[in-house]
Amino acid sequence: MADQSISGNLKNLSLNGNGVATKKSNLVVCFGEMLIDFIPTVGGVSLAEAPAFEKAPGGAPANVAVCISKLGGSSAFIGKVGEDEFGRMLADILKKHNVDNSGLRFDHDARTALAFVTLTAEGEREFVFFRNPSADMLLRESELDIELIKKATIFHYGSISLIDEPCRSTQLAAMDIAKRSGSILSYDPNLRLPLWPSEDAARSGIMSVWNLADIIKISEDEISFLIGADDLNDDEVVLKRLFHPNLKLLLVTEGSAGCRYYTKEFKGRVNSIKVKAVDTTGAGDAFTGGILKCLASDGDLYQDEKRLREAIFFANVCAALTVTGKGGIPALPTQDAVQRTLTEVTA
């Protein structure tokens, strides 16, 4: 339902640096970290109580890139991994899922990042990261694939790459290249507080690039952290504190409940579907992948509320299907799986 109406509407004109309309592909370039998640073999336990772990490829920007490709879209990944077994494995996984990995770099001195992730019986997520420093933190501006960035219809990024140099300056340079070449800038803060020096540093770092984005996806927990709003459901509070003049679309995910959306012309909410959750890792990235896949092929989507609602429901289904499996990338749904579910729920 949603996918048909969206994929059939290709509007790919953008302005180049000289203000001339040029034809762009539907390519979404994702910038940032790719790592190995270690997931407990038993659910509902703390990391300390877990008897064993399974490895799964992850990292929010990489998850988004793979999700877009599995949904039939076009994606590329820019980042850095270690010249080690895990790094080579991650490069192969991108290739296996038809993600352009020509922007991936290898570091001979630093290791690929590792993260141990679990969802406790109380529903709290626990993270332990091994990055001292890891390869993803060491990507330099001179290592950027500039031509790949210029091809992007959408350039997507998070905030983890903003924590340390040289990766922070590299991300800012990549964002500037993308913006100058007419790409839409997409931002998912993806707060991981243990990685920041302090809460104040996290707020400051995340907000430092806030007004540069055209599209922002954020969770309710992240809103609470960033602005300390008493009522996260108050649209006026959200709009006043988070909607900046150049923003085209603000998406507030509400977990299993669905998503709220805000544009300059309208706002609303789209419900999700009911599923039995196994592991919530990667759900937000699946949502982001779903909405960006739709936006890449229909750049005016945010101006048509009906089509936008269909795209958000499509993204909600992507997220819902992801939580029915374990790990980030392994649990991301295929285009066929999403379409089957859409057919079932709309029959």
mmCIF file of C-alpha atoms in Angstrom:
data_model
loop_
_atom_site.group_PDB
_atom_site.id
_atom_site.type_symbol
_atom_site.label_atom_id
_atom_site.label_comp_id
_atom_site.label_asym_id
_atom_site.label_seq_id
_atom_site.Cartn_x
_atom_site.Cartn_y
_atom_site.Cartn_z
ATOM 1 C CA MET A 1 0.000 0.000 0.000
ATOM 2 C CA ALA A 2 2.446 2.637 1.208
ATOM 3 C CA ASP A 3 5.386 1.401 -0.845
ATOM 4 C CA GLN A 4 3.505 1.467 -4.133
ATOM 5 C CA SER A 5 2.338 5.069 -3.802
ATOM 6 C CA ILE A 6 5.784 6.231 -2.734
ATOM 7 C CA SER A 7 8.095 4.341 -5.070
ATOM 8 C CA GLY A 8 6.046 5.334 -8.062
ATOM 9 C CA ASN A 9 6.641 9.027 -7.475
ATOM 10 C CA LEU A 10 10.232 9.850 -8.419
ATOM 11 C CA LYS A 11 11.154 13.475 -7.879
ATOM 12 C CA ASN A 12 14.911 13.694 -7.896
ATOM 13 C CA LEU A 13 15.705 17.232 -8.974
ATOM 14 C CA SER A 14 18.039 19.159 -6.674
ATOM 15 C CA LEU A 15 20.177 22.283 -6.914
ATOM 16 C CA ASN A 16 23.914 22.015 -7.382
ATOM 17 C CA GLY A 17 26.435 24.520 -6.046
ATOM 18 C CA ASN A 18 25.602 26.935 -8.876
ATOM 19 C CA GLY A 19 21.868 26.792 -8.271
ATOM 20 C CA VAL A 20 21.268 24.709 -11.416
ATOM 21 C CA ALA A 21 18.765 21.851 -11.305
ATOM 22 C CA THR A 22 20.528 18.506 -11.714
ATOM 23 C CA LYS A 23 19.320 14.920 -11.798
ATOM 24 C CA LYS A 24 20.306 12.914 -8.712
ATOM 25 C CA SER A 25 20.055 9.231 -7.955
ATOM 26 C CA ASN A 26 18.020 7.822 -5.068
ATOM 27 C CA LEU A 27 21.247 7.137 -3.169
ATOM 28 C CA VAL A 28 21.289 7.503 0.623
ATOM 29 C CA VAL A 29 24.821 7.855 2.008
ATOM 30 C CA CYS A 30 25.134 6.954 5.697
ATOM 31 C CA PHE A 31 28.079 8.270 7.696
ATOM 32 C CA GLY A 32 29.367 7.072 11.062
ATOM 33 C CA GLU A 33 30.122 4.006 13.116
ATOM 34 C CA MET A 34 29.938 0.333 12.225
ATOM 35 C CA LEU A 35 30.758 -2.168 14.948
ATOM 36 C CA ILE A 36 30.072 -5.577 16.430
ATOM 37 C CA ASP A 37 27.203 -5.916 18.899
ATOM 38 C CA PHE A 38 27.361 -8.793 21.362
ATOM 39 C CA ILE A 39 23.842 -9.894 22.339
ATOM 40 C CA PRO A 40 23.100 -12.248 25.283
ATOM 41 C CA THR A 41 21.925 -15.708 24.260
ATOM 42 C CA VAL A 42 19.278 -15.420 26.999
ATOM 43 C CA GLY A 43 16.791 -12.552 26.993
ATOM 44 C CA GLY A 44 15.732 -10.388 29.911
ATOM 45 C CA VAL A 45 19.011 -10.536 31.845
ATOM 46 C CA SER A 46 21.671 -7.987 32.698
ATOM 47 C CA LEU A 47 25.041 -8.114 30.972
ATOM 48 C CA ALA A 48 26.601 -9.489 34.138
ATOM 49 C CA GLU A 49 24.025 -12.297 34.308
ATOM 50 C CA ALA A 50 24.241 -13.295 30.629
ATOM 51 C CA PRO A 51 25.677 -16.829 30.282
ATOM 52 C CA ALA A 52 26.976 -16.239 26.733
ATOM 53 C CA PHE A 53 26.807 -13.791 23.818
ATOM 54 C CA GLU A 54 26.185 -13.923 20.074
ATOM 55 C CA LYS A 55 27.949 -11.461 17.796
ATOM 56 C CA ALA A 56 25.897 -9.335 15.423
ATOM 57 C CA PRO A 57 26.943 -6.540 13.068
ATOM 58 C CA GLY A 58 25.619 -3.144 14.128
ATOM 59 C CA GLY A 59 26.151 0.582 14.455
ATOM 60 C CA ALA A 60 23.232 2.901 13.784
ATOM 61 C CA PRO A 61 24.341 4.470 10.453
ATOM 62 C CA ALA A 62 25.371 1.056 9.094
ATOM 63 C CA ASN A 63 22.042 -0.412 10.203
ATOM 64 C CA VAL A 64 20.226 2.325 8.297
ATOM 65 C CA ALA A 65 22.295 1.717 5.147
ATOM 66 C CA VAL A 66 21.605 -2.026 5.196
ATOM 67 C CA CYS A 67 17.922 -1.481 5.944
ATOM 68 C CA ILE A 68 17.521 0.800 2.923
ATOM 69 C CA SER A 69 19.190 -1.767 0.681
ATOM 70 C CA LYS A 70 17.090 -4.654 2.032
ATOM 71 C CA LEU A 71 13.998 -2.562 1.314
ATOM 72 C CA GLY A 72 15.015 -2.238 -2.322
ATOM 73 C CA GLY A 73 16.629 1.194 -2.066
ATOM 74 C CA SER A 74 20.126 2.416 -2.898
ATOM 75 C CA SER A 75 22.603 3.081 -0.083
ATOM 76 C CA ALA A 76 26.268 3.582 0.707
ATOM 77 C CA PHE A 77 28.244 3.654 3.942
ATOM 78 C CA ILE A 78 31.161 5.899 4.908
ATOM 79 C CA GLY A 79 33.141 5.087 8.030
ATOM 80 C CA LYS A 80 36.178 3.286 9.401
ATOM 81 C CA VAL A 81 36.817 -0.143 10.892
ATOM 82 C CA GLY A 82 39.956 -1.904 12.087
ATOM 83 C CA GLU A 83 42.208 -3.892 9.792
ATOM 84 C CA ASP A 84 41.170 -7.002 11.717
ATOM 85 C CA GLU A 85 38.856 -9.979 11.378
ATOM 86 C CA PHE A 86 35.837 -8.051 12.630
ATOM 87 C CA GLY A 87 36.518 -5.133 10.290
ATOM 88 C CA ARG A 88 36.818 -7.381 7.255
ATOM 89 C CA MET A 89 33.663 -9.201 8.317
ATOM 90 C CA LEU A 90 31.738 -5.910 8.476
ATOM 91 C CA ALA A 91 32.990 -4.862 5.040
ATOM 92 C CA ASP A 92 31.791 -8.192 3.651
ATOM 93 C CA ILE A 93 28.387 -7.791 5.303
ATOM 94 C CA LEU A 94 27.884 -4.423 3.616
ATOM 95 C CA LYS A 95 28.821 -5.963 0.275
ATOM 96 C CA LYS A 96 26.552 -8.967 0.885
ATOM 97 C CA HIS A 97 23.616 -6.625 1.427
ATOM 98 C CA ASN A 98 24.389 -4.570 -1.702
ATOM 99 C CA VAL A 99 25.506 -1.505 0.242
ATOM 100 C CA ASP A 100 28.219 0.486 -1.537
ATOM 101 C CA ASN A 101 31.231 0.125 0.794
ATOM 102 C CA SER A 102 33.710 2.066 -1.333
ATOM 103 C CA GLY A 103 33.728 4.786 1.357
ATOM 104 C CA LEU A 104 34.766 2.348 4.093
ATOM 105 C CA ARG A 105 38.325 2.754 5.363
ATOM 106 C CA PHE A 106 40.560 0.407 7.411
ATOM 107 C CA ASP A 107 42.823 1.443 10.288
ATOM 108 C CA HIS A 108 45.992 -0.584 10.804
ATOM 109 C CA ASP A 109 46.517 0.510 14.408
ATOM 110 C CA ALA A 110 43.047 0.727 16.017
ATOM 111 C CA ARG A 111 40.540 -2.085 16.444
ATOM 112 C CA THR A 112 36.959 -2.345 15.248
ATOM 113 C CA ALA A 113 34.559 -1.081 17.928
ATOM 114 C CA LEU A 114 32.676 -3.594 20.091
ATOM 115 C CA ALA A 115 29.479 -3.132 22.098
ATOM 116 C CA PHE A 116 27.707 -5.444 24.544
ATOM 117 C CA VAL A 117 23.950 -4.800 24.470
ATOM 118 C CA THR A 118 21.057 -6.249 26.444
ATOM 119 C CA LEU A 119 17.452 -5.587 27.388
ATOM 120 C CA THR A 120 16.851 -6.371 31.060
ATOM 121 C CA ALA A 121 13.670 -7.896 32.476
ATOM 122 C CA GLU A 122 12.635 -4.365 33.506
ATOM 123 C CA GLY A 123 12.867 -3.224 29.884
ATOM 124 C CA GLU A 124 16.015 -1.149 30.377
ATOM 125 C CA ARG A 125 18.731 -1.305 27.707
ATOM 126 C CA GLU A 126 22.312 -1.720 28.887
ATOM 127 C CA PHE A 127 25.371 -0.849 26.807
ATOM 128 C CA VAL A 128 29.066 -1.462 27.403
ATOM 129 C CA PHE A 129 31.360 -0.112 24.684
ATOM 130 C CA PHE A 130 34.996 -0.936 23.858
ATOM 131 C CA ARG A 131 36.452 2.131 22.062
ATOM 132 C CA ASN A 132 39.838 3.288 23.385
ATOM 133 C CA PRO A 133 40.042 4.517 20.675
ATOM 134 C CA SER A 134 38.308 2.369 18.085
ATOM 135 C CA ALA A 135 38.845 2.739 14.350
ATOM 136 C CA ASP A 136 35.565 4.587 13.705
ATOM 137 C CA MET A 137 36.772 7.482 15.882
ATOM 138 C CA LEU A 138 39.851 7.982 13.707
ATOM 139 C CA LEU A 139 38.356 8.673 10.277
ATOM 140 C CA ARG A 140 40.094 11.712 8.777
ATOM 141 C CA GLU A 141 38.826 14.288 6.302
ATOM 142 C CA SER A 142 41.536 13.254 3.825
ATOM 143 C CA GLU A 143 39.999 9.752 3.768
ATOM 144 C CA LEU A 144 36.533 10.909 2.677
ATOM 145 C CA ASP A 145 35.173 9.698 -0.654
ATOM 146 C CA ILE A 146 34.054 13.140 -1.810
ATOM 147 C CA GLU A 147 32.541 11.985 -5.094
ATOM 148 C CA LEU A 148 30.411 9.415 -3.281
ATOM 149 C CA ILE A 149 29.095 12.097 -0.918
ATOM 150 C CA LYS A 150 28.222 14.355 -3.841
ATOM 151 C CA LYS A 151 26.066 11.598 -5.368
ATOM 152 C CA ALA A 152 23.812 11.427 -2.306
ATOM 153 C CA THR A 153 20.173 12.384 -2.542
ATOM 154 C CA ILE A 154 20.162 12.090 1.261
ATOM 155 C CA PHE A 155 23.206 12.280 3.549
ATOM 156 C CA HIS A 156 22.425 10.617 6.886
ATOM 157 C CA TYR A 157 24.430 10.823 10.121
ATOM 158 C CA GLY A 158 24.238 10.593 13.909
ATOM 159 C CA SER A 159 25.976 12.193 16.875
ATOM 160 C CA ILE A 160 28.430 9.516 18.019
ATOM 161 C CA SER A 161 30.957 10.631 15.400
ATOM 162 C CA LEU A 162 30.818 14.112 16.928
ATOM 163 C CA ILE A 163 32.293 13.001 20.267
ATOM 164 C CA ASP A 164 36.000 12.845 19.376
ATOM 165 C CA GLU A 165 38.505 14.237 16.909
ATOM 166 C CA PRO A 166 39.429 13.672 14.158
ATOM 167 C CA CYS A 167 36.058 12.118 13.346
ATOM 168 C CA ARG A 168 34.083 15.185 14.466
ATOM 169 C CA SER A 169 35.798 17.491 11.982
ATOM 170 C CA THR A 170 35.495 14.803 9.315
ATOM 171 C CA GLN A 171 31.730 14.547 9.829
ATOM 172 C CA LEU A 172 31.302 18.331 9.692
ATOM 173 C CA ALA A 173 33.299 18.443 6.452
ATOM 174 C CA ALA A 174 31.216 15.630 4.948
ATOM 175 C CA MET A 175 27.983 17.392 5.929
ATOM 176 C CA ASP A 176 29.224 20.577 4.260
ATOM 177 C CA ILE A 177 30.130 18.740 1.047
ATOM 178 C CA ALA A 178 26.713 17.058 0.989
ATOM 179 C CA LYS A 179 24.837 20.296 1.617
ATOM 180 C CA ARG A 180 26.754 22.172 -1.077
ATOM 181 C CA SER A 181 26.016 19.402 -3.583
ATOM 182 C CA GLY A 182 22.265 19.624 -2.952
ATOM 183 C CA SER A 183 21.792 16.622 -0.650
ATOM 184 C CA ILE A 184 19.099 16.496 2.027
ATOM 185 C CA LEU A 185 20.722 16.242 5.485
ATOM 186 C CA SER A 186 19.152 13.616 7.762
ATOM 187 C CA TYR A 187 20.035 13.482 11.485
ATOM 188 C CA ASP A 188 19.316 10.839 14.108
ATOM 189 C CA PRO A 189 21.063 11.873 17.364
ATOM 190 C CA ASN A 190 21.004 8.251 18.600
ATOM 191 C CA LEU A 191 22.006 9.172 22.145
ATOM 192 C CA ARG A 192 24.533 6.820 23.752
ATOM 193 C CA LEU A 193 25.307 8.667 26.973
ATOM 194 C CA PRO A 194 28.115 6.328 28.198
ATOM 195 C CA LEU A 195 30.236 7.399 25.222
ATOM 196 C CA TRP A 196 30.149 11.131 26.060
ATOM 197 C CA PRO A 197 32.407 12.767 28.671
ATOM 198 C CA SER A 198 29.342 14.166 30.487
ATOM 199 C CA GLU A 199 25.630 14.851 30.084
ATOM 200 C CA ASP A 200 26.344 18.510 29.328
ATOM 201 C CA ALA A 201 28.844 17.532 26.646
ATOM 202 C CA ALA A 202 26.259 15.210 25.096
ATOM 203 C CA ARG A 203 23.572 17.914 24.981
ATOM 204 C CA SER A 204 25.972 20.475 23.591
ATOM 205 C CA GLY A 205 27.414 18.094 21.007
ATOM 206 C CA ILE A 206 24.059 16.830 19.792
ATOM 207 C CA MET A 207 22.596 20.327 19.501
ATOM 208 C CA SER A 208 25.705 21.751 17.810
ATOM 209 C CA VAL A 209 24.540 20.446 14.419
ATOM 210 C CA TRP A 210 20.790 20.541 15.082
ATOM 211 C CA ASN A 211 20.005 23.570 12.916
ATOM 212 C CA LEU A 212 21.889 22.147 9.921
ATOM 213 C CA ALA A 213 19.549 19.188 9.377
ATOM 214 C CA ASP A 214 16.626 19.073 6.944
ATOM 215 C CA ILE A 215 15.148 15.952 8.564
ATOM 216 C CA ILE A 216 15.489 14.914 12.205
ATOM 217 C CA LYS A 217 14.353 11.675 13.803
ATOM 218 C CA ILE A 218 14.359 11.618 17.613
ATOM 219 C CA SER A 219 12.892 9.430 20.359
ATOM 220 C CA GLU A 220 10.855 10.576 23.334
ATOM 221 C CA ASP A 221 13.687 9.636 25.697
ATOM 222 C CA GLU A 222 16.061 11.812 23.705
ATOM 223 C CA ILE A 223 13.650 14.751 23.841
ATOM 224 C CA SER A 224 13.462 14.362 27.596
ATOM 225 C CA PHE A 225 17.249 14.357 27.833
ATOM 226 C CA LEU A 226 17.806 17.314 25.496
ATOM 227 C CA ILE A 227 15.169 19.757 26.700
ATOM 228 C CA GLY A 228 13.844 18.274 29.957
ATOM 229 C CA ALA A 229 10.239 18.831 28.882
ATOM 230 C CA ASP A 230 7.648 17.926 31.521
ATOM 231 C CA ASP A 231 5.074 16.961 28.905
ATOM 232 C CA LEU A 232 6.681 15.264 25.909
ATOM 233 C CA ASN A 233 3.264 15.035 24.237
ATOM 234 C CA ASP A 234 2.830 18.802 24.174
ATOM 235 C CA ASP A 235 3.188 19.702 20.506
ATOM 236 C CA GLU A 236 3.822 23.337 21.279
ATOM 237 C CA VAL A 237 6.764 22.465 23.530
ATOM 238 C CA VAL A 238 8.274 20.178 20.890
ATOM 239 C CA LEU A 239 7.819 22.728 18.105
ATOM 240 C CA LYS A 240 9.135 25.652 20.135
ATOM 241 C CA ARG A 241 12.219 23.870 21.428
ATOM 242 C CA LEU A 242 13.168 21.574 18.541
ATOM 243 C CA PHE A 243 11.716 22.795 15.240
ATOM 244 C CA HIS A 244 14.140 25.186 13.550
ATOM 245 C CA PRO A 245 13.344 27.445 10.536
ATOM 246 C CA ASN A 246 15.077 25.291 7.906
ATOM 247 C CA LEU A 247 13.705 21.958 9.139
ATOM 248 C CA LYS A 248 11.491 20.113 6.669
ATOM 249 C CA LEU A 249 10.427 17.174 8.833
ATOM 250 C CA LEU A 250 10.698 16.302 12.538
ATOM 251 C CA LEU A 251 9.862 12.722 13.512
ATOM 252 C CA VAL A 252 9.338 11.689 17.136
ATOM 253 C CA THR A 253 9.294 7.923 17.591
ATOM 254 C CA GLU A 254 7.231 6.450 20.416
ATOM 255 C CA GLY A 255 8.352 2.825 20.367
ATOM 256 C CA SER A 256 5.518 0.351 19.893
ATOM 257 C CA ALA A 257 2.972 3.188 19.923
ATOM 258 C CA GLY A 258 4.146 4.617 16.591
ATOM 259 C CA CYS A 259 5.427 8.035 15.578
ATOM 260 C CA ARG A 260 4.530 11.734 15.681
ATOM 261 C CA TYR A 261 5.436 14.011 12.782
ATOM 262 C CA TYR A 262 5.831 17.757 12.386
ATOM 263 C CA THR A 263 6.314 19.892 9.285
ATOM 264 C CA LYS A 264 5.806 23.619 8.676
ATOM 265 C CA GLU A 265 2.316 22.914 7.325
ATOM 266 C CA PHE A 266 0.922 20.075 9.452
ATOM 267 C CA LYS A 267 1.470 17.663 12.326
ATOM 268 C CA GLY A 268 -0.007 14.356 13.412
ATOM 269 C CA ARG A 269 0.565 10.829 14.647
ATOM 270 C CA VAL A 270 0.694 7.402 12.969
ATOM 271 C CA ASN A 271 0.131 4.177 14.933
ATOM 272 C CA SER A 272 2.292 1.095 14.583
ATOM 273 C CA ILE A 273 1.270 -2.574 14.515
ATOM 274 C CA LYS A 274 1.234 -5.058 17.396
ATOM 275 C CA VAL A 275 4.063 -7.602 17.484
ATOM 276 C CA LYS A 276 5.788 -9.783 20.080
ATOM 277 C CA ALA A 277 9.106 -8.059 20.796
ATOM 278 C CA VAL A 278 12.236 -10.201 21.147
ATOM 279 C CA ASP A 279 14.983 -7.551 20.916
ATOM 280 C CA THR A 280 14.516 -3.813 20.360
ATOM 281 C CA THR A 281 18.080 -3.314 19.038
ATOM 282 C CA GLY A 282 17.955 -1.648 15.633
ATOM 283 C CA ALA A 283 14.252 -0.758 15.705
ATOM 284 C CA GLY A 284 14.882 2.974 15.466
ATOM 285 C CA ASP A 285 17.385 2.406 12.665
ATOM 286 C CA ALA A 286 14.836 0.305 10.777
ATOM 287 C CA PHE A 287 12.315 3.125 11.118
ATOM 288 C CA THR A 288 14.898 5.596 9.828
ATOM 289 C CA GLY A 289 15.841 3.299 6.953
ATOM 290 C CA GLY A 290 12.192 2.912 6.022
ATOM 291 C CA ILE A 291 11.398 6.624 5.962
ATOM 292 C CA LEU A 292 14.641 7.555 4.161
ATOM 293 C CA LYS A 293 14.043 4.898 1.513
ATOM 294 C CA CYS A 294 10.697 6.566 0.826
ATOM 295 C CA LEU A 295 12.075 10.116 0.928
ATOM 296 C CA ALA A 296 14.960 9.291 -1.418
ATOM 297 C CA SER A 297 12.512 8.425 -4.177
ATOM 298 C CA ASP A 298 10.045 11.203 -3.379
ATOM 299 C CA GLY A 299 11.780 14.378 -2.258
ATOM 300 C CA ASP A 300 8.493 16.268 -1.820
ATOM 301 C CA LEU A 301 6.992 13.656 0.491
ATOM 302 C CA TYR A 302 6.993 15.953 3.512
ATOM 303 C CA GLN A 303 4.706 18.387 1.649
ATOM 304 C CA ASP A 304 1.877 15.871 1.110
ATOM 305 C CA GLU A 305 0.385 14.691 4.396
ATOM 306 C CA LYS A 306 -1.387 11.646 2.946
ATOM 307 C CA ARG A 307 1.769 10.292 1.304
ATOM 308 C CA LEU A 308 3.809 11.189 4.367
ATOM 309 C CA ARG A 309 1.483 9.239 6.653
ATOM 310 C CA GLU A 310 1.734 6.219 4.358
ATOM 311 C CA ALA A 311 5.530 6.449 4.429
ATOM 312 C CA ILE A 312 5.582 6.725 8.225
ATOM 313 C CA PHE A 313 3.339 3.688 8.559
ATOM 314 C CA PHE A 314 5.709 1.831 6.222
ATOM 315 C CA ALA A 315 8.604 2.858 8.492
ATOM 316 C CA ASN A 316 6.646 1.836 11.610
ATOM 317 C CA VAL A 317 6.163 -1.637 10.126
ATOM 318 C CA CYS A 318 9.895 -1.851 9.374
ATOM 319 C CA ALA A 319 10.646 -1.104 13.041
ATOM 320 C CA ALA A 320 7.989 -3.506 14.322
ATOM 321 C CA LEU A 321 9.303 -6.413 12.255
ATOM 322 C CA THR A 322 12.855 -5.706 13.431
ATOM 323 C CA VAL A 323 12.009 -6.207 17.114
ATOM 324 C CA THR A 324 10.745 -9.733 16.351
ATOM 325 C CA GLY A 325 14.368 -10.851 15.731
ATOM 326 C CA LYS A 326 17.720 -10.559 17.514
ATOM 327 C CA GLY A 327 20.517 -8.108 16.771
ATOM 328 C CA GLY A 328 20.695 -5.014 14.573
ATOM 329 C CA ILE A 329 21.441 -5.896 10.951
ATOM 330 C CA PRO A 330 20.334 -9.574 11.093
ATOM 331 C CA ALA A 331 16.830 -8.586 12.213
ATOM 332 C CA LEU A 332 16.215 -5.865 9.618
ATOM 333 C CA PRO A 333 13.268 -6.763 7.356
ATOM 334 C CA THR A 334 13.256 -7.279 3.604
ATOM 335 C CA GLN A 335 11.031 -5.387 1.208
ATOM 336 C CA ASP A 336 8.939 -8.551 0.679
ATOM 337 C CA ALA A 337 8.430 -9.057 4.428
ATOM 338 C CA VAL A 338 7.255 -5.471 4.891
ATOM 339 C CA GLN A 339 4.965 -5.666 1.860
ATOM 340 C CA ARG A 340 3.396 -8.906 3.108
ATOM 341 C CA THR A 341 2.710 -7.323 6.476
ATOM 342 C CA LEU A 342 1.254 -4.203 4.857
ATOM 343 C CA THR A 343 -1.037 -6.398 2.775
ATOM 344 C CA GLU A 344 -2.176 -8.326 5.858
ATOM 345 C CA VAL A 345 -2.929 -5.279 7.992
ATOM 346 C CA THR A 346 -4.729 -3.391 5.230
ATOM 347 C CA ALA A 347 -6.750 -6.353 3.912
#
